């Protein structure tokens, strides 16, 4: 096992240890989806208002939650 493989395995174990219990996962998915939708709506409003910098920031937050939703379905 290479050094990178052992680090990756250690990170995977830590991630598994931190994952919420099964009954809490559906609530977590709902809050992640809510946050995704909130930041997406905020970004759209900021774009319409002409504030491109804040819109980009909100789009990046929305992307984070989008990726979190994708990871939680695996």
mmCIF file of N, CA, C and O in Angstrom:
data_model
loop_
_atom_site.group_PDB
_atom_site.id
_atom_site.type_symbol
_atom_site.label_atom_id
_atom_site.label_comp_id
_atom_site.label_asym_id
_atom_site.label_seq_id
_atom_site.Cartn_x
_atom_site.Cartn_y
_atom_site.Cartn_z
ATOM 1 N N UNK A 1 0.851 -1.167 0.000
ATOM 2 C CA UNK A 1 0.000 0.000 0.000
ATOM 3 C C UNK A 1 0.898 1.232 0.000
ATOM 4 O O UNK A 1 1.786 1.355 0.823
ATOM 5 N N UNK A 2 0.647 2.144 -0.910
ATOM 6 C CA UNK A 2 1.458 3.353 -0.970
ATOM 7 C C UNK A 2 1.015 4.328 0.112
ATOM 8 O O UNK A 2 -0.026 4.155 0.738
ATOM 9 N N UNK A 3 1.812 5.371 0.296
ATOM 10 C CA UNK A 3 1.502 6.377 1.310
ATOM 11 C C UNK A 3 0.175 7.065 0.992
ATOM 12 O O UNK A 3 -0.643 7.281 1.878
ATOM 13 N N UNK A 4 -0.065 7.371 -0.287
ATOM 14 C CA UNK A 4 -1.317 8.028 -0.668
ATOM 15 C C UNK A 4 -2.516 7.124 -0.435
ATOM 16 O O UNK A 4 -3.578 7.579 -0.027
ATOM 17 N N UNK A 5 -2.368 5.828 -0.709
ATOM 18 C CA UNK A 5 -3.467 4.900 -0.486
ATOM 19 C C UNK A 5 -3.801 4.780 0.995
ATOM 20 O O UNK A 5 -4.959 4.708 1.368
ATOM 21 N N UNK A 6 -2.773 4.759 1.834
ATOM 22 C CA UNK A 6 -3.037 4.637 3.265
ATOM 23 C C UNK A 6 -3.689 5.906 3.804
ATOM 24 O O UNK A 6 -4.568 5.843 4.657
ATOM 25 N N UNK A 7 -3.294 7.064 3.294
ATOM 26 C CA UNK A 7 -3.934 8.321 3.708
ATOM 27 C C UNK A 7 -5.387 8.346 3.273
ATOM 28 O O UNK A 7 -6.264 8.771 4.008
ATOM 29 N N UNK A 8 -5.632 7.893 2.047
ATOM 30 C CA UNK A 8 -6.997 7.860 1.530
ATOM 31 C C UNK A 8 -7.868 6.920 2.358
ATOM 32 O O UNK A 8 -9.017 7.232 2.680
ATOM 33 N N UNK A 9 -7.333 5.777 2.722
ATOM 34 C CA UNK A 9 -8.077 4.823 3.536
ATOM 35 C C UNK A 9 -8.374 5.413 4.912
ATOM 36 O O UNK A 9 -9.480 5.243 5.443
ATOM 37 N N UNK A 10 -7.419 6.114 5.481
ATOM 38 C CA UNK A 10 -7.620 6.738 6.793
ATOM 39 C C UNK A 10 -8.705 7.804 6.719
ATOM 40 O O UNK A 10 -9.554 7.904 7.607
ATOM 41 N N UNK A 11 -8.695 8.598 5.655
ATOM 42 C CA UNK A 11 -9.735 9.624 5.491
ATOM 43 C C UNK A 11 -11.106 8.983 5.345
ATOM 44 O O UNK A 11 -12.093 9.478 5.878
ATOM 45 N N UNK A 12 -11.187 7.882 4.604
ATOM 46 C CA UNK A 12 -12.465 7.197 4.420
ATOM 47 C C UNK A 12 -13.003 6.671 5.745
ATOM 48 O O UNK A 12 -14.190 6.757 6.022
ATOM 49 N N UNK A 13 -12.115 6.132 6.566
ATOM 50 C CA UNK A 13 -12.541 5.636 7.877
ATOM 51 C C UNK A 13 -13.051 6.784 8.742
ATOM 52 O O UNK A 13 -14.070 6.667 9.409
ATOM 53 N N UNK A 14 -12.331 7.905 8.731
ATOM 54 C CA UNK A 14 -12.755 9.049 9.531
ATOM 55 C C UNK A 14 -14.106 9.558 9.064
ATOM 56 O O UNK A 14 -14.954 9.916 9.863
ATOM 57 N N UNK A 15 -14.304 9.616 7.743
ATOM 58 C CA UNK A 15 -15.574 10.074 7.190
ATOM 59 C C UNK A 15 -16.707 9.156 7.631
ATOM 60 O O UNK A 15 -17.783 9.607 8.005
ATOM 61 N N UNK A 16 -16.458 7.853 7.617
ATOM 62 C CA UNK A 16 -17.477 6.884 8.026
ATOM 63 C C UNK A 16 -17.801 7.041 9.509
ATOM 64 O O UNK A 16 -18.950 6.908 9.916
ATOM 65 N N UNK A 17 -16.800 7.342 10.312
ATOM 66 C CA UNK A 17 -17.026 7.527 11.746
ATOM 67 C C UNK A 17 -17.861 8.770 12.021
ATOM 68 O O UNK A 17 -18.617 8.807 12.974
ATOM 69 N N UNK A 18 -17.726 9.795 11.187
ATOM 70 C CA UNK A 18 -18.450 11.042 11.401
ATOM 71 C C UNK A 18 -19.842 11.023 10.813
ATOM 72 O O UNK A 18 -20.625 11.921 11.070
ATOM 73 N N UNK A 19 -20.161 10.040 9.974
ATOM 74 C CA UNK A 19 -21.463 10.050 9.315
ATOM 75 C C UNK A 19 -22.572 9.888 10.344
ATOM 76 O O UNK A 19 -22.436 9.145 11.306
ATOM 77 N N UNK A 20 -23.683 10.614 10.134
ATOM 78 C CA UNK A 20 -24.772 10.558 11.109
ATOM 79 C C UNK A 20 -25.458 9.201 11.089
ATOM 80 O O UNK A 20 -25.366 8.458 10.112
ATOM 81 N N UNK A 21 -26.162 8.857 12.144
ATOM 82 C CA UNK A 21 -26.889 7.587 12.163
ATOM 83 C C UNK A 21 -27.962 7.556 11.085
ATOM 84 O O UNK A 21 -28.379 8.593 10.571
ATOM 85 N N UNK A 22 -28.419 6.376 10.741
ATOM 86 C CA UNK A 22 -29.353 6.200 9.623
ATOM 87 C C UNK A 22 -30.602 7.050 9.770
ATOM 88 O O UNK A 22 -31.084 7.621 8.800
ATOM 89 N N UNK A 23 -31.150 7.164 10.981
ATOM 90 C CA UNK A 23 -32.383 7.929 11.137
ATOM 91 C C UNK A 23 -32.158 9.425 10.930
ATOM 92 O O UNK A 23 -33.076 10.152 10.598
ATOM 93 N N UNK A 24 -30.946 9.911 11.112
ATOM 94 C CA UNK A 24 -30.656 11.330 10.932
ATOM 95 C C UNK A 24 -30.303 11.707 9.504
ATOM 96 O O UNK A 24 -30.256 12.867 9.156
ATOM 97 N N UNK A 25 -30.055 10.712 8.670
ATOM 98 C CA UNK A 25 -29.617 11.005 7.315
ATOM 99 C C UNK A 25 -30.692 11.675 6.473
ATOM 100 O O UNK A 25 -30.395 12.557 5.694
ATOM 101 N N UNK A 26 -31.948 11.274 6.608
ATOM 102 C CA UNK A 26 -32.992 11.883 5.793
ATOM 103 C C UNK A 26 -33.176 13.345 6.176
ATOM 104 O O UNK A 26 -33.395 14.195 5.325
ATOM 105 N N UNK A 27 -33.074 13.646 7.460
ATOM 106 C CA UNK A 27 -33.182 15.040 7.904
ATOM 107 C C UNK A 27 -32.007 15.846 7.359
ATOM 108 O O UNK A 27 -32.180 16.975 6.915
ATOM 109 N N UNK A 28 -30.823 15.245 7.368
ATOM 110 C CA UNK A 28 -29.643 15.921 6.854
ATOM 111 C C UNK A 28 -29.790 16.204 5.363
ATOM 112 O O UNK A 28 -29.463 17.283 4.899
ATOM 113 N N UNK A 29 -30.302 15.232 4.606
ATOM 114 C CA UNK A 29 -30.508 15.432 3.168
ATOM 115 C C UNK A 29 -31.480 16.565 2.912
ATOM 116 O O UNK A 29 -31.300 17.344 1.991
ATOM 117 N N UNK A 30 -32.521 16.659 3.745
ATOM 118 C CA UNK A 30 -33.502 17.721 3.569
ATOM 119 C C UNK A 30 -32.885 19.089 3.821
ATOM 120 O O UNK A 30 -33.137 20.028 3.077
ATOM 121 N N UNK A 31 -32.071 19.211 4.861
ATOM 122 C CA UNK A 31 -31.465 20.500 5.155
ATOM 123 C C UNK A 31 -30.431 20.872 4.097
ATOM 124 O O UNK A 31 -30.300 22.048 3.758
ATOM 125 N N UNK A 32 -29.723 19.882 3.570
ATOM 126 C CA UNK A 32 -28.760 20.155 2.500
ATOM 127 C C UNK A 32 -29.497 20.658 1.271
ATOM 128 O O UNK A 32 -29.102 21.641 0.647
ATOM 129 N N UNK A 33 -30.602 20.008 0.937
ATOM 130 C CA UNK A 33 -31.397 20.432 -0.227
ATOM 131 C C UNK A 33 -31.968 21.834 -0.009
ATOM 132 O O UNK A 33 -31.972 22.650 -0.921
ATOM 133 N N UNK A 34 -32.438 22.102 1.194
ATOM 134 C CA UNK A 34 -32.976 23.431 1.511
ATOM 135 C C UNK A 34 -31.902 24.499 1.345
ATOM 136 O O UNK A 34 -32.156 25.560 0.769
ATOM 137 N N UNK A 35 -30.707 24.233 1.854
ATOM 138 C CA UNK A 35 -29.610 25.193 1.726
ATOM 139 C C UNK A 35 -29.222 25.389 0.266
ATOM 140 O O UNK A 35 -28.954 26.512 -0.165
ATOM 141 N N UNK A 36 -29.210 24.304 -0.510
ATOM 142 C CA UNK A 36 -28.904 24.406 -1.936
ATOM 143 C C UNK A 36 -29.903 25.332 -2.624
ATOM 144 O O UNK A 36 -29.523 26.257 -3.345
ATOM 145 N N UNK A 37 -31.178 25.099 -2.386
ATOM 146 C CA UNK A 37 -32.223 25.904 -3.027
ATOM 147 C C UNK A 37 -32.154 27.359 -2.571
ATOM 148 O O UNK A 37 -32.368 28.279 -3.363
ATOM 149 N N UNK A 38 -31.852 27.568 -1.283
ATOM 150 C CA UNK A 38 -31.763 28.931 -0.747
ATOM 151 C C UNK A 38 -30.634 29.713 -1.424
ATOM 152 O O UNK A 38 -30.827 30.852 -1.862
ATOM 153 N N UNK A 39 -29.446 29.102 -1.511
ATOM 154 C CA UNK A 39 -28.322 29.800 -2.126
ATOM 155 C C UNK A 39 -28.525 29.994 -3.626
ATOM 156 O O UNK A 39 -28.097 31.002 -4.190
ATOM 157 N N UNK A 40 -29.178 29.068 -4.284
ATOM 158 C CA UNK A 40 -29.458 29.206 -5.702
ATOM 159 C C UNK A 40 -30.414 30.374 -5.946
ATOM 160 O O UNK A 40 -30.183 31.200 -6.837
ATOM 161 N N UNK A 41 -31.456 30.471 -5.141
ATOM 162 C CA UNK A 41 -32.404 31.586 -5.268
ATOM 163 C C UNK A 41 -31.723 32.919 -4.963
ATOM 164 O O UNK A 41 -31.946 33.916 -5.656
ATOM 165 N N UNK A 42 -30.881 32.922 -3.952
ATOM 166 C CA UNK A 42 -30.153 34.133 -3.591
ATOM 167 C C UNK A 42 -29.230 34.569 -4.733
ATOM 168 O O UNK A 42 -29.163 35.752 -5.078
ATOM 169 N N UNK A 43 -28.541 33.611 -5.329
ATOM 170 C CA UNK A 43 -27.637 33.921 -6.447
ATOM 171 C C UNK A 43 -28.410 34.502 -7.631
ATOM 172 O O UNK A 43 -27.962 35.463 -8.263
ATOM 173 N N UNK A 44 -29.565 33.934 -7.924
ATOM 174 C CA UNK A 44 -30.378 34.446 -9.030
ATOM 175 C C UNK A 44 -30.837 35.875 -8.759
ATOM 176 O O UNK A 44 -30.801 36.729 -9.649
ATOM 177 N N UNK A 45 -31.261 36.137 -7.535
ATOM 178 C CA UNK A 45 -31.704 37.485 -7.173
ATOM 179 C C UNK A 45 -30.556 38.483 -7.268
ATOM 180 O O UNK A 45 -30.734 39.607 -7.754
ATOM 181 N N UNK A 46 -29.383 38.069 -6.829
ATOM 182 C CA UNK A 46 -28.221 38.957 -6.891
ATOM 183 C C UNK A 46 -27.808 39.216 -8.334
ATOM 184 O O UNK A 46 -27.375 40.313 -8.670
ATOM 185 N N UNK A 47 -27.947 38.212 -9.186
ATOM 186 C CA UNK A 47 -27.643 38.391 -10.603
ATOM 187 C C UNK A 47 -28.596 39.412 -11.213
ATOM 188 O O UNK A 47 -28.170 40.312 -11.951
ATOM 189 N N UNK A 48 -29.874 39.289 -10.907
ATOM 190 C CA UNK A 48 -30.866 40.235 -11.430
ATOM 191 C C UNK A 48 -30.629 41.644 -10.911
ATOM 192 O O UNK A 48 -30.903 42.622 -11.607
ATOM 193 N N UNK A 49 -30.102 41.746 -9.691
ATOM 194 C CA UNK A 49 -29.807 43.052 -9.103
ATOM 195 C C UNK A 49 -28.498 43.629 -9.639
ATOM 196 O O UNK A 49 -28.166 44.783 -9.362
ATOM 197 N N UNK A 50 -27.755 42.839 -10.395
ATOM 198 C CA UNK A 50 -26.507 43.316 -10.989
ATOM 199 C C UNK A 50 -25.278 43.133 -10.124
ATOM 200 O O UNK A 50 -24.207 43.641 -10.441
ATOM 201 N N UNK A 51 -25.387 42.411 -9.027
ATOM 202 C CA UNK A 51 -24.252 42.197 -8.129
ATOM 203 C C UNK A 51 -23.603 40.856 -8.477
ATOM 204 O O UNK A 51 -23.877 39.824 -7.861
ATOM 205 N N UNK A 52 -22.725 40.882 -9.456
ATOM 206 C CA UNK A 52 -22.116 39.654 -9.966
ATOM 207 C C UNK A 52 -21.169 38.992 -8.962
ATOM 208 O O UNK A 52 -21.066 37.769 -8.924
ATOM 209 N N UNK A 53 -20.488 39.769 -8.156
ATOM 210 C CA UNK A 53 -19.540 39.205 -7.192
ATOM 211 C C UNK A 53 -20.283 38.398 -6.124
ATOM 212 O O UNK A 53 -19.941 37.242 -5.841
ATOM 213 N N UNK A 54 -21.322 38.986 -5.557
ATOM 214 C CA UNK A 54 -22.103 38.264 -4.554
ATOM 215 C C UNK A 54 -22.860 37.090 -5.168
ATOM 216 O O UNK A 54 -23.027 36.053 -4.535
ATOM 217 N N UNK A 55 -23.305 37.250 -6.400
ATOM 218 C CA UNK A 55 -23.985 36.150 -7.087
ATOM 219 C C UNK A 55 -23.038 34.971 -7.253
ATOM 220 O O UNK A 55 -23.421 33.821 -7.002
ATOM 221 N N UNK A 56 -21.811 35.232 -7.649
ATOM 222 C CA UNK A 56 -20.829 34.149 -7.815
ATOM 223 C C UNK A 56 -20.562 33.454 -6.487
ATOM 224 O O UNK A 56 -20.470 32.231 -6.421
ATOM 225 N N UNK A 57 -20.473 34.239 -5.426
ATOM 226 C CA UNK A 57 -20.275 33.664 -4.093
ATOM 227 C C UNK A 57 -21.434 32.739 -3.733
ATOM 228 O O UNK A 57 -21.231 31.610 -3.252
ATOM 229 N N UNK A 58 -22.650 33.175 -3.983
ATOM 230 C CA UNK A 58 -23.820 32.350 -3.671
ATOM 231 C C UNK A 58 -23.882 31.112 -4.559
ATOM 232 O O UNK A 58 -24.264 30.027 -4.097
ATOM 233 N N UNK A 59 -23.507 31.260 -5.834
ATOM 234 C CA UNK A 59 -23.472 30.087 -6.720
ATOM 235 C C UNK A 59 -22.453 29.057 -6.223
ATOM 236 O O UNK A 59 -22.685 27.850 -6.308
ATOM 237 N N UNK A 60 -21.328 29.531 -5.702
ATOM 238 C CA UNK A 60 -20.327 28.604 -5.174
ATOM 239 C C UNK A 60 -20.851 27.878 -3.941
ATOM 240 O O UNK A 60 -20.607 26.677 -3.764
ATOM 241 N N UNK A 61 -21.580 28.595 -3.085
ATOM 242 C CA UNK A 61 -22.188 27.937 -1.925
ATOM 243 C C UNK A 61 -23.211 26.903 -2.395
ATOM 244 O O UNK A 61 -23.263 25.789 -1.862
ATOM 245 N N UNK A 62 -24.021 27.259 -3.378
ATOM 246 C CA UNK A 62 -25.024 26.329 -3.904
ATOM 247 C C UNK A 62 -24.344 25.087 -4.475
ATOM 248 O O UNK A 62 -24.806 23.961 -4.268
ATOM 249 N N UNK A 63 -23.233 25.289 -5.168
ATOM 250 C CA UNK A 63 -22.501 24.155 -5.738
ATOM 251 C C UNK A 63 -22.002 23.217 -4.639
ATOM 252 O O UNK A 63 -22.048 21.997 -4.775
ATOM 253 N N UNK A 64 -21.542 23.788 -3.536
ATOM 254 C CA UNK A 64 -21.090 22.968 -2.412
ATOM 255 C C UNK A 64 -22.227 22.068 -1.923
ATOM 256 O O UNK A 64 -22.036 20.862 -1.717
ATOM 257 N N UNK A 65 -23.396 22.649 -1.737
ATOM 258 C CA UNK A 65 -24.528 21.858 -1.258
ATOM 259 C C UNK A 65 -24.999 20.866 -2.308
ATOM 260 O O UNK A 65 -25.438 19.771 -1.973
ATOM 261 N N UNK A 66 -24.886 21.215 -3.580
ATOM 262 C CA UNK A 66 -25.234 20.286 -4.649
ATOM 263 C C UNK A 66 -24.330 19.056 -4.584
ATOM 264 O O UNK A 66 -24.792 17.923 -4.683
ATOM 265 N N UNK A 67 -23.034 19.293 -4.400
ATOM 266 C CA UNK A 67 -22.095 18.165 -4.280
ATOM 267 C C UNK A 67 -22.366 17.355 -3.031
ATOM 268 O O UNK A 67 -22.240 16.128 -3.035
ATOM 269 N N UNK A 68 -22.759 18.016 -1.957
ATOM 270 C CA UNK A 68 -23.095 17.303 -0.719
ATOM 271 C C UNK A 68 -24.306 16.404 -0.927
ATOM 272 O O UNK A 68 -24.344 15.289 -0.415
ATOM 273 N N UNK A 69 -25.280 16.876 -1.699
ATOM 274 C CA UNK A 69 -26.446 16.047 -2.000
ATOM 275 C C UNK A 69 -26.021 14.827 -2.806
ATOM 276 O O UNK A 69 -26.483 13.715 -2.577
ATOM 277 N N UNK A 70 -25.132 15.027 -3.777
ATOM 278 C CA UNK A 70 -24.667 13.917 -4.611
ATOM 279 C C UNK A 70 -23.921 12.872 -3.785
ATOM 280 O O UNK A 70 -24.086 11.678 -3.993
ATOM 281 N N UNK A 71 -23.116 13.320 -2.835
ATOM 282 C CA UNK A 71 -22.353 12.397 -1.999
ATOM 283 C C UNK A 71 -23.249 11.640 -1.031
ATOM 284 O O UNK A 71 -22.981 10.485 -0.723
ATOM 285 N N UNK A 72 -24.311 12.269 -0.584
ATOM 286 C CA UNK A 72 -25.171 11.601 0.403
ATOM 287 C C UNK A 72 -26.022 10.508 -0.218
ATOM 288 O O UNK A 72 -26.536 9.653 0.490
ATOM 289 N N UNK A 73 -26.157 10.482 -1.536
ATOM 290 C CA UNK A 73 -26.942 9.435 -2.190
ATOM 291 C C UNK A 73 -26.087 8.224 -2.548
ATOM 292 O O UNK A 73 -26.607 7.232 -2.991
ATOM 293 N N UNK A 74 -24.793 8.299 -2.341
ATOM 294 C CA UNK A 74 -23.901 7.173 -2.673
ATOM 295 C C UNK A 74 -23.964 6.114 -1.630
ATOM 296 O O UNK A 74 -24.231 6.204 -0.536
#
